[in-house]
Amino acid sequence: MAKTPNDPRKEIDTLLDERRTFVPPKEFSDVANVSDPEIYDRAGADPEAFWESFAHELEWSEPWSKVLEWNPPNAKWFVGGKINASVNCVDRHVRTARRNKAALIWEGEPGDRRTLTYFDLYREVNAFGGVLKSLGVRRGDRVALYMPLVPELAIAMLACARIGAVHSVVFGGFSAESLRDRINDAEACVLVTADGGYRRGQVVPLKQMADDALRETPSINHVVVVRRQQHDPLPVTMQPDRDYWYHELMMKAPSACEPEEMDSEDLLYILYTSGTTGKPKGIVHTTGGYLVGTYATTKWVFDLKEDDVYWCTADIGWVTGHSYLVYGPLANGATAVMYEGAPDWPAQDRLWEIVERYGVTIFYTAPTAIRAFMRWGTKWPAKRDLSSLRLLGSVGEPINPEAWMWYYEHIGRQLCPVVDTWWQTETGAILITPLPGLTTLKPGSASHPFPGITAEIRTADGQVVTEGGGLLAITKPWPSMLRGIYGDPDRFIQQYWSQWSDGMYFTGDGAKLDADGYFWLLGRVDDVLNVAGHRIGTMEVESALVDHSAVAEAAVVGRTHEIKGQAIAAFVTIREGVSSSDELIENLKSHVVKKIGAIAKPDLILFASDLPKTRSGKIMRRLLRDIADGKTLGDTTTLADPSVVARLQEDYADEQG
Ligand code: WTA
């Protein structure tokens, strides 16, 4: 694309050409929560003592007898300690000057607003804990939450934690079938949902979708429905003796609900994420270690202070919302902003309007959003007063240096450090990240492992790479690490602990180390896509396509996308007698949306008479990726039938042309 003379990207290019680095502003580091570089060595020398010091800042009803018991790959942290997550996120603040401090500042997409203080949150969590108990939920039971981004979602999570139930949040963008499968895998006994949620002015009919799922969920005894709109209620059907309105149950709820004393290693939650097979994995997190990890990283990575107004834009349906909208900030007694809807509704300055209204000081979002802001142009942030911001964060996918620079300049006014934080659903908390008062930033690099974390770049056969690229390994256990895949111990070992013979944690990510020892994350090396910061397994999409009666075979790959990072491209061979048409393409896309959800809708479907396979019958996805990205193809000599590729390339060119 040609540039105009006063194109802002020119400035960015100049900065990038200089390979500029960014030293923390002195005003920032002088008062930062961490500014002593020795911390890395101290934590590295004794990680258990390091983590223990954070554990001491939380409230335990019984102390631990041992920090770590490590029988690879099984870790127990704070062994014997007793703790309740809701007490740490709510009760202990209510006993202090934070009692009437805003815990959650919420804004709905249509413009409705609510602020809950810690004391409000305390009452709501107690009441809903009592409600769940009255519905028969007991310690250890699983509760599924399928909700829009409303305060009741955080309340329901904390209420589960209070009574010792395990929550399983299912993102509201997933389909009825995805919800059904997740409920059944966890055998949840109660579902909490809402009549609907708002997205770009449209209503997402969550209860209606839940009703479809509930036809095949034998474990569910009761459904609680939050009424999202009081004045203009969204239509729903309530099944007698199974479905109840949240607000009606809350009116009858007892005002106090004693917290269960949980073991440090008791389950806190399950969160499903995509892997390399067609079936999502229920990642299991336990209580003590997870809280310590999210508490510590929120405090240090975001340099959280008492008077900060902290905003993580992630939906609670993903791990980022769990760790950095609910548990991390609330365990720290922070004020967290929560916004239900789309960033461009009703206009493309919605997020900046929110920053201005509440005086947000810390802002944490995803590169895909930053790239969308860039596309929309600087006039939107320029319209608003963003001077309250002092720190910016990024998560979910590699941030390209151009997006980093744009964020730094146009949102951060060249004053706010940008923390590019690498982590995963499995890691529970941020593992590779700058510390904003300490780290010299390089745009595009997540910099260094958090103190107490040790990461390595390795070759596939386990050689350690000291400079250059390879696979990212985490070499020591950490408190918030996953404890397993729900109901599937073999897959847990196979997926994460079998890449190398010494049983190090395999992240599934590629990364490189530069000469200064900075980590650069390069994206997934397995069959997992990262579409607009959301993890989607290629096999899941393939299974959804093959489920359609017209499809014989399907191969799904990621293609480069300017905003989303990756978009889904599907190569499909159809059954004999079925003819390809635009209508069939639309049908197939809808079928994937029905099976998985709108987030997995393919961007491109291409009909192929054959797929490129090796002589042993394996589909060569690498070639398909190159075709989808319009690249010149590498070696095709291992193909069973090389002419297949030439035909595919022609089809692809026709499609694009
Ligand atoms: C990717 C989201 C580069 C990575 C917290 C990882 C990143 C996957 C970054 C986990 C980052 C996350 N730089 N890549 N800062 N953060 N990723 O489970 O590929 O939804 O494996 O957790 O996102 O996605 P998940």
XYZ file of C-alpha atoms and ligand atoms in Angstrom:
682
model
C 0.000 0.000 0.000
C 1.385 3.440 -0.921
C 1.888 5.957 1.838
C 0.767 9.538 1.837
C 3.338 12.129 2.970
C 1.828 12.684 6.400
C 0.965 9.076 7.024
C 1.453 8.416 10.771
C 2.935 5.034 9.932
C 5.984 6.762 8.551
C 6.911 7.927 11.978
C 6.364 4.437 13.295
C 8.646 2.982 10.637
C 11.380 5.416 11.542
C 11.115 4.445 15.162
C 11.201 0.777 14.266
C 14.166 1.246 11.980
C 16.104 2.664 14.849
C 15.250 -0.516 16.769
C 14.259 1.727 19.569
C 13.980 0.464 23.054
C 12.034 2.125 25.813
C 13.435 2.639 29.267
C 10.788 3.051 31.990
C 10.074 6.741 32.616
C 11.780 7.842 35.808
C 8.536 9.113 37.338
C 7.151 5.626 36.812
C 10.050 3.572 38.131
C 10.588 5.842 41.146
C 7.269 4.748 42.596
C 6.841 1.367 40.902
C 5.871 -1.688 42.927
C 9.064 -3.352 41.694
C 12.150 -1.484 40.671
C 14.941 -3.620 42.075
C 16.568 -5.664 39.289
C 17.993 -8.035 41.902
C 14.536 -9.512 42.247
C 15.113 -11.857 39.302
C 18.170 -13.412 40.901
C 16.628 -13.605 44.329
C 13.435 -15.240 43.030
C 15.455 -17.530 40.772
C 17.645 -18.668 43.660
C 14.665 -19.662 45.772
C 11.374 -19.594 43.827
C 9.476 -21.299 46.633
C 10.380 -18.570 49.094
C 9.519 -15.979 46.470
C 6.004 -17.349 45.918
C 5.542 -17.943 49.608
C 6.072 -14.237 50.285
C 3.013 -13.474 48.128
C 1.025 -16.273 49.739
C 1.602 -14.531 53.074
C -0.207 -11.474 51.730
C -3.389 -13.521 51.256
C -5.751 -14.725 53.951
C -5.578 -18.400 54.913
C -7.690 -20.050 57.573
C -4.891 -22.557 58.096
C -1.276 -22.172 57.049
C 0.449 -24.536 54.639
C 3.003 -26.991 55.898
C 5.027 -27.144 52.704
C 5.251 -24.724 49.778
C 5.593 -27.249 46.982
C 5.286 -30.964 46.495
C 6.472 -31.790 42.992
C 5.993 -35.217 41.552
C 6.281 -34.364 37.878
C 3.931 -33.566 36.288
C 1.798 -33.282 39.409
C 2.282 -30.262 41.607
C 0.766 -29.381 44.947
C 1.275 -25.830 46.143
C 0.892 -24.603 49.702
C 0.271 -28.135 50.859
C -2.186 -28.407 53.710
C -3.149 -24.723 53.529
C -6.823 -23.832 53.830
C -8.192 -20.901 51.932
C -11.338 -19.565 50.318
C -11.061 -17.524 47.120
C -14.205 -15.443 47.750
C -12.941 -14.460 51.204
C -9.731 -13.224 49.608
C -11.517 -11.356 46.840
C -14.270 -9.839 48.956
C -14.514 -10.421 52.720
C -11.047 -9.293 53.647
C -11.505 -5.961 51.861
C -14.859 -5.370 53.531
C -13.070 -5.431 56.876
C -10.862 -2.506 55.811
C -11.166 1.000 54.416
C -11.960 -0.652 51.088
C -15.445 -1.516 52.324
C -17.113 1.170 50.225
C -14.491 1.288 47.496
C -15.774 0.476 44.005
C -14.938 -3.134 43.199
C -16.667 -3.316 39.826
C -17.640 -0.413 37.619
C -19.831 -1.902 34.972
C -21.205 -0.519 31.769
C -23.670 -2.341 29.526
C -23.544 -1.904 25.803
C -26.846 0.019 25.616
C -25.379 2.496 28.113
C -26.757 1.238 31.426
C -24.293 1.549 34.308
C -23.749 0.035 37.721
C -21.081 0.324 40.365
C -20.670 -2.336 43.020
C -18.577 -1.545 46.060
C -16.752 -4.296 47.899
C -19.540 -4.278 50.470
C -22.161 -4.606 47.716
C -20.211 -7.440 46.195
C -19.960 -9.099 49.589
C -23.746 -9.043 50.018
C -24.389 -10.296 46.489
C -21.859 -13.109 46.717
C -23.217 -14.231 50.077
C -26.775 -14.151 48.803
C -26.037 -16.047 45.619
C -23.944 -18.574 47.517
C -27.060 -19.194 49.616
C -29.188 -19.480 46.472
C -26.880 -22.072 44.973
C -27.000 -24.055 48.194
C -30.793 -23.899 48.227
C -30.719 -25.396 44.726
C -28.789 -28.333 46.100
C -25.285 -27.347 45.013
C -22.688 -28.905 47.321
C -18.964 -28.608 47.734
C -17.198 -30.116 44.719
C -20.255 -29.896 42.425
C -19.830 -28.226 39.048
C -21.834 -25.168 38.023
C -21.900 -23.986 34.401
C -22.063 -20.240 33.701
C -23.187 -19.071 30.244
C -23.593 -15.344 30.504
C -23.007 -11.943 29.006
C -20.354 -9.751 30.620
C -22.497 -8.565 33.537
C -21.595 -8.265 37.246
C -23.736 -11.329 37.992
C -21.159 -13.439 36.183
C -18.407 -12.374 38.583
C -20.852 -12.722 41.482
C -21.754 -16.272 40.407
C -18.088 -17.263 40.115
C -17.293 -15.926 43.577
C -20.454 -17.516 45.001
C -19.327 -20.892 43.632
C -15.901 -20.351 45.153
C -17.560 -19.435 48.446
C -19.480 -22.695 48.760
C -16.702 -24.829 47.307
C -18.438 -25.497 43.993
C -16.374 -25.581 40.797
C -17.361 -23.101 38.122
C -17.128 -23.731 34.430
C -17.672 -20.548 32.461
C -18.684 -21.030 28.838
C -18.146 -17.955 26.655
C -21.456 -16.509 25.435
C -20.228 -16.670 21.824
C -20.227 -20.476 21.884
C -23.146 -22.349 20.345
C -25.754 -24.489 22.092
C -23.873 -27.627 21.088
C -20.599 -26.371 22.534
C -22.407 -25.470 25.744
C -24.043 -28.904 25.872
C -20.721 -30.713 25.431
C -19.043 -28.639 28.132
C -21.917 -29.156 30.581
C -21.851 -32.890 29.946
C -18.087 -33.232 30.181
C -18.119 -31.574 33.607
C -21.484 -33.078 34.625
C -22.641 -29.707 35.887
C -25.733 -29.737 38.098
C -26.777 -26.099 37.725
C -26.594 -23.689 34.830
C -26.612 -19.946 35.378
C -27.457 -17.963 32.268
C -29.259 -14.768 31.228
C -32.176 -13.903 29.010
C -29.691 -12.322 26.653
C -26.720 -10.072 26.210
C -25.956 -7.193 23.880
C -23.510 -7.178 21.018
C -23.474 -4.391 18.425
C -27.027 -3.471 19.284
C -28.271 -7.012 18.741
C -29.493 -9.330 21.449
C -27.654 -12.621 21.833
C -30.493 -14.907 23.017
C -28.516 -16.865 25.590
C -31.438 -18.543 27.355
C -32.895 -19.654 24.059
C -29.562 -21.169 23.058
C -29.222 -22.715 26.509
C -32.668 -24.291 26.064
C -31.380 -26.113 22.994
C -28.393 -27.354 24.950
C -30.540 -28.358 27.924
C -32.412 -30.969 25.883
C -29.381 -33.191 26.195
C -27.818 -32.363 29.548
C -29.088 -34.982 32.015
C -26.901 -33.718 34.880
C -28.557 -30.269 35.054
C -31.201 -30.017 37.770
C -31.774 -26.280 37.832
C -31.292 -23.223 35.681
C -30.965 -19.709 37.044
C -31.717 -16.899 34.607
C -30.465 -13.350 35.079
C -32.809 -10.751 33.648
C -30.423 -8.560 31.735
C -32.918 -5.809 30.901
C -35.362 -4.795 33.603
C -37.435 -2.378 31.547
C -37.633 -4.157 28.281
C -37.193 -7.813 29.249
C -35.963 -10.138 26.570
C -38.438 -12.947 25.834
C -37.658 -16.369 27.337
C -39.470 -19.591 28.162
C -39.104 -20.785 31.724
C -39.546 -24.476 32.461
C -41.448 -24.917 35.747
C -39.486 -26.490 38.610
C -36.276 -26.250 36.656
C -35.843 -22.613 35.682
C -35.834 -19.684 38.107
C -35.263 -15.971 37.770
C -32.103 -14.833 39.488
C -33.757 -11.730 40.958
C -36.621 -13.741 42.432
C -34.290 -16.229 44.095
C -32.118 -13.391 45.392
C -35.105 -11.753 47.095
C -35.552 -14.858 49.225
C -31.860 -15.502 49.759
C -30.307 -15.617 53.229
C -28.055 -12.630 53.858
C -25.050 -14.635 54.982
C -23.418 -17.700 53.589
C -20.456 -19.068 55.494
C -17.444 -19.640 53.247
C -16.300 -23.240 52.923
C -12.819 -23.860 54.143
C -11.146 -25.184 50.996
C -7.925 -27.069 50.708
C -5.288 -25.205 48.733
C -5.476 -27.970 46.125
C -9.283 -28.151 45.877
C -10.642 -27.316 42.440
C -11.544 -23.694 41.864
C -12.620 -23.938 38.260
C -12.617 -25.722 34.951
C -12.194 -23.718 31.763
C -12.428 -25.381 28.374
C -9.932 -24.484 25.716
C -9.090 -25.786 22.269
C -6.379 -28.284 21.638
C -5.101 -30.358 18.806
C -8.006 -32.823 18.720
C -11.654 -32.203 17.928
C -12.556 -32.221 21.620
C -11.903 -29.177 23.831
C -9.922 -29.715 27.021
C -11.285 -28.848 30.444
C -8.301 -27.117 32.038
C -8.357 -27.582 35.797
C -7.207 -24.891 38.231
C -7.027 -25.269 41.981
C -7.428 -22.658 44.685
C -4.325 -21.599 46.636
C -1.667 -21.580 43.942
C -3.945 -19.998 41.379
C -4.823 -17.146 43.721
C -1.185 -16.569 44.632
C -0.187 -16.507 40.940
C -2.929 -14.148 39.813
C -2.554 -11.932 42.887
C 1.215 -11.574 42.480
C 1.220 -10.941 38.744
C -1.629 -8.419 38.888
C 0.219 -6.490 41.557
C 3.589 -6.479 39.833
C 2.897 -6.591 36.111
C 0.201 -3.921 36.325
C 1.987 -2.059 39.111
C -1.376 -1.922 40.832
C -1.887 0.863 43.395
C -4.743 1.546 45.754
C -6.208 4.349 43.659
C -5.867 2.755 40.239
C -8.834 2.285 37.950
C -7.986 -0.893 36.171
C -9.617 -2.129 32.987
C -9.069 -5.460 31.302
C -11.282 -5.585 28.215
C -11.387 -9.396 27.984
C -14.620 -11.331 28.332
C -14.812 -13.499 31.442
C -15.530 -16.424 29.108
C -11.777 -16.600 28.493
C -8.955 -17.134 30.949
C -7.871 -13.493 30.750
C -11.221 -12.490 32.202
C -10.923 -15.103 34.950
C -7.442 -14.116 36.056
C -7.297 -10.399 35.271
C -10.857 -9.181 35.525
C -12.025 -11.262 38.475
C -9.511 -13.084 40.660
C -6.318 -11.029 40.255
C -7.783 -7.516 40.613
C -10.310 -8.444 43.310
C -7.726 -10.337 45.353
C -5.772 -7.073 45.255
C -8.771 -4.978 46.314
C -8.675 -3.049 43.036
C -11.362 -1.109 41.205
C -12.060 -2.962 37.961
C -14.006 -1.669 34.988
C -16.176 -4.140 33.099
C -17.806 -3.382 29.726
C -20.320 -5.700 28.150
C -20.304 -4.856 24.478
C -18.456 -4.142 21.270
C -15.669 -1.541 21.032
C -17.301 0.178 18.056
C -20.793 0.525 19.449
C -22.375 2.989 18.979
C -19.140 4.558 17.652
C -15.488 3.698 17.387
C -14.535 5.737 20.428
C -16.621 3.701 22.879
C -13.611 2.375 24.770
C -11.968 5.798 24.942
C -15.223 7.282 26.158
C -15.166 4.732 28.988
C -11.516 5.504 29.789
C -12.430 9.189 29.979
C -15.603 8.698 32.036
C -13.996 6.622 34.789
C -10.462 7.951 34.579
C -9.020 4.537 33.768
C -5.343 4.330 34.695
C -4.409 0.813 33.551
C -5.720 -0.588 30.285
C -5.197 -4.199 29.176
C -6.380 -5.433 25.785
C -5.494 -7.690 22.845
C -3.412 -6.967 19.713
C -6.397 -7.760 17.487
C -8.276 -4.895 19.144
C -5.265 -2.587 18.766
C -5.064 -3.387 15.059
C -8.763 -2.575 14.722
C -8.179 0.771 16.517
C -5.354 1.496 14.060
C -7.632 0.786 11.143
C -10.334 3.084 12.561
C -7.831 5.899 12.851
C -6.347 8.237 15.424
C -9.271 10.639 15.381
C -11.239 8.387 17.753
C -8.802 8.318 20.673
C -7.933 11.967 19.934
C -11.534 12.931 20.671
C -11.253 11.776 24.283
C -9.205 12.657 27.321
C -6.927 9.685 27.896
C -4.571 11.520 30.227
C -5.517 9.311 33.193
C -3.788 6.302 31.580
C -0.401 5.382 33.040
C 0.118 1.776 31.932
C -0.949 -0.300 28.928
C -1.018 -4.058 28.501
C -1.395 -6.530 25.675
C -2.260 -10.224 25.692
C -3.488 -13.111 23.612
C -1.269 -13.211 20.560
C 2.024 -11.835 19.359
C 1.824 -8.051 19.068
C 3.409 -6.776 15.885
C 5.818 -3.870 16.498
C 3.665 -1.508 14.386
C 0.651 -2.157 16.604
C 2.841 -1.793 19.707
C 4.095 1.593 18.526
C 0.646 2.806 17.599
C -0.665 1.793 21.011
C 2.287 3.476 22.723
C 1.871 6.706 20.779
C -1.838 7.166 20.319
C -3.228 5.587 23.447
C -0.263 5.940 25.777
C 0.872 9.415 24.610
C 4.442 8.032 24.694
C 4.236 8.122 28.485
C 2.851 4.721 29.440
C 4.936 1.575 29.516
C 3.370 -1.220 27.440
C 3.491 -4.670 29.022
C 3.218 -7.450 26.454
C 2.183 -10.402 28.591
C 2.534 -13.992 27.435
C 0.596 -16.778 29.093
C -2.097 -19.407 28.484
C -5.292 -20.875 29.897
C -3.032 -23.629 31.199
C -0.567 -21.333 32.950
C -3.359 -19.548 34.843
C -1.290 -16.393 35.210
C 1.159 -14.286 33.204
C 4.551 -16.023 32.818
C 6.573 -13.917 30.377
C 6.244 -10.174 30.685
C 8.042 -6.935 31.311
C 7.904 -5.448 34.798
C 6.922 -1.898 33.935
C 9.154 -0.093 36.414
C 12.159 -2.176 35.548
C 12.233 -3.582 32.048
C 13.605 -1.790 29.018
C 10.914 -2.504 26.458
C 11.394 -3.746 22.915
C 8.229 -3.413 20.823
C 7.027 -6.921 19.945
C 8.908 -8.777 22.657
C 7.299 -10.050 25.861
C 10.816 -9.663 27.289
C 11.558 -11.932 30.277
C 9.996 -14.620 32.440
C 8.323 -13.201 35.545
C 10.551 -13.602 38.632
C 10.382 -17.191 39.880
C 9.538 -18.498 36.373
C 12.120 -20.245 34.252
C 11.634 -20.594 30.513
C 13.832 -22.048 27.810
C 13.887 -22.293 24.062
C 14.510 -25.854 22.966
C 14.743 -27.803 19.787
C 12.206 -30.558 19.178
C 14.690 -33.074 20.561
C 15.462 -31.101 23.685
C 18.644 -29.130 22.910
C 18.635 -25.813 24.695
C 18.864 -22.824 22.333
C 20.649 -19.846 23.877
C 20.095 -17.515 20.948
C 17.631 -18.161 18.129
C 14.320 -19.895 17.619
C 12.685 -23.070 18.863
C 9.949 -24.355 21.126
C 9.067 -22.646 24.361
C 9.422 -24.752 27.512
C 8.740 -23.846 31.130
C 11.241 -25.691 33.204
C 10.013 -25.394 36.787
C 6.551 -25.703 38.340
C 4.681 -22.491 39.176
C 1.763 -21.924 41.565
C -1.016 -21.207 39.048
C -0.144 -24.049 36.686
C -2.927 -26.297 35.463
C -3.420 -29.394 37.582
C -4.847 -31.496 34.797
C -7.414 -31.902 32.056
C -10.772 -32.658 33.593
C -11.418 -36.397 33.374
C -8.482 -37.056 31.051
C -5.172 -37.648 32.845
C -3.590 -39.328 29.828
C -4.185 -36.376 27.571
C -2.694 -34.097 30.235
C 0.576 -36.008 30.166
C 0.576 -36.534 26.452
C -0.155 -32.908 25.613
C 2.073 -31.023 27.991
C 4.714 -33.293 29.452
C 5.802 -35.641 26.685
C 7.580 -33.429 24.188
C 10.948 -33.917 25.902
C 12.333 -36.860 27.796
C 13.022 -34.790 30.913
C 9.318 -33.965 31.232
C 9.416 -30.177 30.965
C 6.185 -28.282 30.344
C 5.616 -27.887 26.604
C 3.703 -24.722 25.795
C 2.791 -25.460 22.166
C 4.325 -22.094 21.236
C 7.342 -21.243 19.172
C 9.641 -18.469 20.401
C 13.089 -17.039 19.897
C 15.679 -15.562 22.195
C 17.645 -12.574 20.979
C 21.229 -11.669 21.811
C 20.062 -9.614 24.807
C 18.121 -12.534 26.245
C 14.676 -11.193 25.278
C 11.911 -13.661 24.427
C 9.951 -13.108 21.217
C 6.809 -15.215 21.004
C 6.085 -16.516 17.542
C 2.694 -18.230 17.826
C 1.463 -21.812 17.997
C 3.471 -24.650 16.555
C 0.584 -27.119 16.780
C -2.783 -27.327 15.040
C -4.284 -24.594 17.145
C -5.254 -21.286 15.544
C -5.354 -17.928 17.226
C -8.212 -16.031 15.618
C -8.652 -12.529 17.017
C -6.980 -13.702 20.216
C -9.265 -16.733 20.550
C -7.899 -20.227 20.505
C -9.576 -22.519 17.993
C -8.462 -26.028 17.120
C -8.256 -26.816 13.409
C -9.575 -30.299 14.198
C -12.656 -28.882 15.908
C -13.556 -26.922 12.798
C -12.761 -29.909 10.595
C -15.043 -32.163 12.664
C -17.803 -29.566 12.414
C -17.442 -29.443 8.627
C -17.263 -33.205 8.180
C -20.425 -33.455 10.274
C -22.287 -31.802 7.370
C -23.870 -34.330 5.000
C -22.344 -32.731 1.888
C -18.755 -32.961 3.104
C -16.428 -35.895 2.490
C -13.236 -34.431 3.878
C -12.027 -31.113 5.238
C -8.708 -29.520 6.125
C -8.591 -26.284 8.071
C -5.649 -23.914 8.282
C -5.008 -20.358 9.418
C -4.427 -17.613 6.867
C -2.867 -14.300 7.733
C -5.434 -11.634 8.519
C -4.698 -7.957 8.969
C -6.899 -7.453 12.030
C -7.573 -10.903 13.455
C -3.983 -12.104 13.147
C -5.249 -15.370 11.751
C -8.490 -16.227 9.983
C -9.907 -19.651 9.264
C -9.528 -21.117 5.779
C -11.145 -24.463 5.016
C -10.416 -26.758 2.099
C -13.367 -29.050 1.595
C -13.968 -32.017 -0.651
C -17.636 -32.716 -1.150
C -19.409 -35.999 -1.578
C -20.143 -37.407 -5.008
C -23.369 -36.150 -6.420
C -23.322 -32.904 -4.384
C -22.574 -29.819 -6.422
C -20.560 -26.906 -5.128
C -22.306 -23.565 -4.921
C -22.220 -20.283 -3.038
C -25.261 -21.495 -1.187
C -23.387 -24.571 0.009
C -20.544 -22.333 1.210
C -23.004 -20.309 3.282
C -24.581 -23.536 4.573
C -21.235 -24.883 5.640
C -20.336 -21.657 7.404
C -23.657 -21.711 9.275
C -23.082 -25.323 10.151
C -19.770 -24.481 11.826
C -21.448 -21.610 13.687
C -24.133 -24.016 14.891
C -21.632 -26.677 15.959
C -19.043 -24.405 17.626
C -20.119 -20.777 17.622
C -19.694 -17.619 15.591
C -16.038 -17.270 16.638
C -15.162 -20.343 14.542
C -16.904 -19.240 11.331
C -14.540 -19.846 8.405
C -13.426 -16.770 6.542
C -12.868 -18.760 3.376
C -14.165 -22.116 2.174
C -12.619 -23.557 -0.929
C -13.912 -26.692 -2.629
C -11.164 -29.050 -3.638
C -11.424 -32.203 -5.669
C -8.607 -33.640 -3.564
C -6.403 -32.618 -0.634
C -2.616 -32.809 -0.702
C -1.540 -35.882 1.234
C 1.691 -37.626 1.978
C 2.095 -41.164 0.776
C 1.052 -42.340 4.215
C -2.201 -40.396 3.878
C -1.495 -37.392 6.124
C -2.937 -34.096 4.944
C -0.129 -31.602 4.345
C -1.440 -28.592 6.161
C 1.768 -26.675 5.662
C 1.130 -26.620 1.934
C -2.460 -25.591 2.461
C -1.314 -22.756 4.690
C 1.038 -21.553 1.991
C -1.735 -21.735 -0.599
C -4.115 -19.831 1.688
C -1.483 -17.143 2.236
C -0.663 -17.012 -1.485
C 2.982 -17.998 -0.868
C 5.274 -19.876 -3.183
C 5.163 -23.490 -2.266
C 7.967 -25.419 -0.727
C 8.814 -29.017 -1.262
C 5.972 -31.051 -2.755
C 7.969 -34.146 -3.603
C 6.664 -36.106 -0.635
C 3.110 -35.814 -1.944
C 1.285 -38.879 -3.114
C -0.128 -36.874 -6.026
C 1.658 -33.559 -6.722
C -0.911 -32.491 -9.332
C -3.430 -31.990 -6.505
C -1.544 -28.910 -5.374
C -1.453 -27.325 -8.806
C -5.221 -27.771 -9.084
C -5.758 -26.294 -5.628
C -3.625 -23.277 -6.422
C -5.626 -22.654 -9.570
C -8.895 -22.971 -7.668
C -7.579 -20.606 -5.042
C -6.477 -18.057 -7.638
C -9.924 -18.239 -9.280
C -11.578 -17.742 -5.915
C -9.465 -14.681 -5.132
C -9.597 -13.280 -8.644
C -0.921 -16.916 22.550
C -4.607 -16.352 26.604
C 2.320 -14.000 21.908
C 0.030 -18.088 22.635
C -3.943 -15.670 27.807
C -0.567 -18.941 23.727
C 0.545 -14.951 23.011
C -2.032 -18.741 23.513
C 0.600 -13.938 24.006
C -2.832 -18.941 24.770
C 1.589 -12.917 23.853
C -0.987 -15.333 24.500
N 2.424 -12.999 22.800
N 1.394 -14.978 21.990
N 1.707 -11.900 24.708
N -0.362 -14.206 24.912
N -0.460 -15.784 23.357
O -5.147 -20.042 26.368
O 0.036 -18.766 21.407
O -6.503 -18.250 25.222
O -0.205 -20.303 23.634
O -4.663 -17.712 26.829
O -2.160 -17.388 23.059
O -4.188 -18.624 24.553
P -5.212 -18.700 25.750
